[in-house]
PDB file of C-alpha atoms in Angstrom:
ATOM      1  CA  MET A 902      13.124 -62.632  -5.455  1.00  0.00           C
ATOM      2  CA  ASN A 903      14.427 -65.785  -7.085  1.00  0.00           C
ATOM      3  CA  ILE A 904      12.897 -66.690 -10.308  1.00  0.00           C
ATOM      4  CA  ASP A 905      13.008 -70.289 -11.798  1.00  0.00           C
ATOM      5  CA  PRO A 906      15.485 -70.095 -14.593  1.00  0.00           C
ATOM      6  CA  ARG A 907      13.032 -72.185 -16.888  1.00  0.00           C
ATOM      7  CA  ARG A 908      10.517 -69.507 -16.415  1.00  0.00           C
ATOM      8  CA  ARG A 909      12.878 -66.713 -17.140  1.00  0.00           C
ATOM      9  CA  ALA A 910      13.859 -68.387 -20.268  1.00  0.00           C
ATOM     10  CA  THR A 911      10.229 -68.786 -21.295  1.00  0.00           C
ATOM     11  CA  TRP A 912       9.757 -65.241 -20.794  1.00  0.00           C
ATOM     12  CA  ALA A 913      12.820 -64.087 -22.543  1.00  0.00           C
ATOM     13  CA  GLN A 914      11.856 -66.181 -25.550  1.00  0.00           C
ATOM     14  CA  ILE A 915       8.198 -64.806 -25.687  1.00  0.00           C
ATOM     15  CA  TRP A 916       9.603 -61.224 -25.575  1.00  0.00           C
ATOM     16  CA  LEU A 917      12.214 -61.944 -28.206  1.00  0.00           C
ATOM     17  CA  THR A 918       9.579 -63.357 -30.343  1.00  0.00           C
ATOM     18  CA  VAL A 919       7.310 -60.317 -30.060  1.00  0.00           C
ATOM     19  CA  PHE A 920      10.399 -58.068 -30.722  1.00  0.00           C
ATOM     20  CA  VAL A 921      11.366 -59.813 -33.902  1.00  0.00           C
ATOM     21  CA  LEU A 922       7.736 -60.013 -34.994  1.00  0.00           C
ATOM     22  CA  LEU A 923       7.121 -56.321 -34.718  1.00  0.00           C
ATOM     23  CA  THR A 924      10.315 -55.502 -36.076  1.00  0.00           C
ATOM     24  CA  ALA A 925       9.493 -57.547 -39.177  1.00  0.00           C
ATOM     25  CA  LEU A 926       6.162 -56.014 -39.418  1.00  0.00           C
ATOM     26  CA  VAL A 927       7.394 -52.545 -39.288  1.00  0.00           C
ATOM     27  CA  ALA A 928      10.174 -53.420 -41.820  1.00  0.00           C
ATOM     28  CA  VAL A 929       7.845 -54.707 -44.419  1.00  0.00           C
ATOM     29  CA  GLY A 930       5.322 -51.612 -43.719  1.00  0.00           C
ATOM     30  CA  ALA A 931       2.514 -53.994 -42.393  1.00  0.00           C
ATOM     31  CA  LEU A 932       1.776 -51.679 -39.632  1.00  0.00           C
ATOM     32  CA  ASP A 933       1.628 -48.420 -41.840  1.00  0.00           C
ATOM     33  CA  HIS A 934      -2.086 -48.487 -42.633  1.00  0.00           C
ATOM     34  CA  ILE A 935      -2.939 -49.085 -39.073  1.00  0.00           C
ATOM     35  CA  ASP A 936      -0.972 -45.920 -37.842  1.00  0.00           C
ATOM     36  CA  GLN A 937      -2.810 -43.942 -40.812  1.00  0.00           C
ATOM     37  CA  VAL A 938      -6.233 -45.280 -39.868  1.00  0.00           C
ATOM     38  CA  VAL A 939      -5.642 -44.306 -36.140  1.00  0.00           C
ATOM     39  CA  ARG A 940      -4.190 -40.878 -36.773  1.00  0.00           C
ATOM     40  CA  ASP A 941      -7.015 -40.154 -39.320  1.00  0.00           C
ATOM     41  CA  ALA A 942      -9.709 -41.112 -36.629  1.00  0.00           C
ATOM     42  CA  ILE A 943      -8.133 -39.114 -34.075  1.00  0.00           C
ATOM     43  CA  ASP A 944      -7.673 -35.972 -36.279  1.00  0.00           C
ATOM     44  CA  SER A 945     -11.409 -36.156 -37.297  1.00  0.00           C
ATOM     45  CA  HIS A 946     -12.697 -36.429 -33.787  1.00  0.00           C
ATOM     46  CA  ARG A 947     -14.702 -33.610 -32.604  1.00  0.00           C
ATOM     47  CA  SER A 948     -13.419 -33.536 -29.074  1.00  0.00           C
ATOM     48  CA  ARG A 949     -10.201 -31.407 -29.039  1.00  0.00           C
ATOM     49  CA  ALA A 950      -9.242 -32.550 -25.496  1.00  0.00           C
ATOM     50  CA  LEU A 951      -9.097 -36.151 -26.935  1.00  0.00           C
ATOM     51  CA  THR A 952      -7.110 -35.404 -29.751  1.00  0.00           C
ATOM     52  CA  THR A 953      -4.782 -33.383 -27.448  1.00  0.00           C
ATOM     53  CA  ALA A 954      -4.466 -36.266 -24.988  1.00  0.00           C
ATOM     54  CA  CYS A 955      -3.823 -38.821 -27.932  1.00  0.00           C
ATOM     55  CA  ARG A 956      -1.003 -36.505 -29.313  1.00  0.00           C
ATOM     56  CA  TYR A 957       0.518 -36.337 -25.891  1.00  0.00           C
ATOM     57  CA  LEU A 958       0.433 -40.106 -25.582  1.00  0.00           C
ATOM     58  CA  THR A 959       2.061 -40.415 -28.784  1.00  0.00           C
ATOM     59  CA  ASP A 960       4.886 -38.074 -27.731  1.00  0.00           C
ATOM     60  CA  VAL A 961       5.232 -39.900 -24.301  1.00  0.00           C
ATOM     61  CA  VAL A 962       5.812 -43.251 -26.447  1.00  0.00           C
ATOM     62  CA  SER A 963       8.463 -41.565 -28.536  1.00  0.00           C
ATOM     63  CA  PRO A 964      11.794 -43.093 -28.666  1.00  0.00           C
ATOM     64  CA  PRO A 965      13.688 -40.571 -26.335  1.00  0.00           C
ATOM     65  CA  VAL A 966      10.919 -41.139 -23.588  1.00  0.00           C
ATOM     66  CA  ASP A 967      11.324 -44.845 -24.118  1.00  0.00           C
ATOM     67  CA  ALA A 968      15.036 -44.785 -23.751  1.00  0.00           C
ATOM     68  CA  VAL A 969      14.811 -42.772 -20.430  1.00  0.00           C
ATOM     69  CA  LEU A 970      12.024 -45.271 -18.992  1.00  0.00           C
ATOM     70  CA  LEU A 971      14.196 -48.068 -20.182  1.00  0.00           C
ATOM     71  CA  ALA A 972      17.339 -47.007 -18.463  1.00  0.00           C
ATOM     72  CA  THR A 973      15.317 -45.990 -15.347  1.00  0.00           C
ATOM     73  CA  GLY A 974      13.574 -49.038 -14.932  1.00  0.00           C
ATOM     74  CA  SER A 975      16.642 -51.126 -15.571  1.00  0.00           C
ATOM     75  CA  ILE A 976      18.575 -49.102 -13.014  1.00  0.00           C
ATOM     76  CA  TRP A 977      15.831 -49.477 -10.390  1.00  0.00           C
ATOM     77  CA  VAL A 978      15.678 -53.289 -11.019  1.00  0.00           C
ATOM     78  CA  ALA A 979      19.292 -53.612 -10.893  1.00  0.00           C
ATOM     79  CA  ARG A 980      19.779 -51.658  -7.522  1.00  0.00           C
ATOM     80  CA  ARG A 981      16.926 -53.773  -6.062  1.00  0.00           C
ATOM     81  CA  GLN A 982      18.541 -57.051  -7.024  1.00  0.00           C
ATOM     82  CA  ARG A 983      22.102 -55.745  -6.487  1.00  0.00           C
ATOM     83  CA  GLN A 984      23.235 -57.082  -9.864  1.00  0.00           C
ATOM     84  CA  TRP A 985      24.227 -55.288 -13.221  1.00  0.00           C
ATOM     85  CA  TRP A 986      22.679 -57.844 -15.439  1.00  0.00           C
ATOM     86  CA  PRO A 987      19.189 -55.820 -15.833  1.00  0.00           C
ATOM     87  CA  VAL A 988      21.194 -52.747 -17.073  1.00  0.00           C
ATOM     88  CA  LEU A 989      23.369 -54.711 -19.395  1.00  0.00           C
ATOM     89  CA  VAL A 990      20.214 -56.231 -20.855  1.00  0.00           C
ATOM     90  CA  ALA A 991      18.464 -52.927 -21.209  1.00  0.00           C
ATOM     91  CA  ALA A 992      21.695 -51.513 -22.854  1.00  0.00           C
ATOM     92  CA  ALA A 993      21.638 -54.429 -25.387  1.00  0.00           C
ATOM     93  CA  SER A 994      18.100 -54.439 -26.078  1.00  0.00           C
ATOM     94  CA  GLY A 995      18.020 -50.411 -26.364  1.00  0.00           C
ATOM     95  CA  GLY A 996      21.053 -50.536 -28.679  1.00  0.00           C
ATOM     96  CA  THR A 997      19.667 -53.225 -30.711  1.00  0.00           C
ATOM     97  CA  THR A 998      16.216 -51.556 -31.051  1.00  0.00           C
ATOM     98  CA  PHE A 999      17.957 -48.188 -31.897  1.00  0.00           C
ATOM     99  CA  ALA A1000      20.032 -49.911 -34.747  1.00  0.00           C
ATOM    100  CA  VAL A1001      17.167 -51.728 -36.185  1.00  0.00           C
ATOM    101  CA  VAL A1002      15.029 -48.481 -36.090  1.00  0.00           C
ATOM    102  CA  LEU A1003      17.884 -46.632 -37.960  1.00  0.00           C
ATOM    103  CA  MET A1004      18.182 -49.435 -40.488  1.00  0.00           C
ATOM    104  CA  VAL A1005      14.415 -49.794 -41.110  1.00  0.00           C
ATOM    105  CA  LYS A1006      13.562 -46.053 -41.236  1.00  0.00           C
ATOM    106  CA  ALA A1007      16.757 -45.192 -43.301  1.00  0.00           C
TER     107      ALA A1007
END
């Protein structure tokens, strides 16, 4: 699969912008209220099955699971394309995310 370099650069810019925006929102605490509202709504819901499902979803989207999915996905793409760059990009973005989360949440 051969992707036009301009298209690849556009997608990279979009995802970098999303990453920077979300990082900034987390850093200033702008998303804390949303987390609290969602958690309260789930906790007050009468369906125990839905509450359990939401808690499992939260666990699945935890940083350790995200890291495993990122690593697995990048290795799969790298093997498919027979190039190392997907693994390098995933390692760089994963490492950057890890560092930012440590700084923001410390």
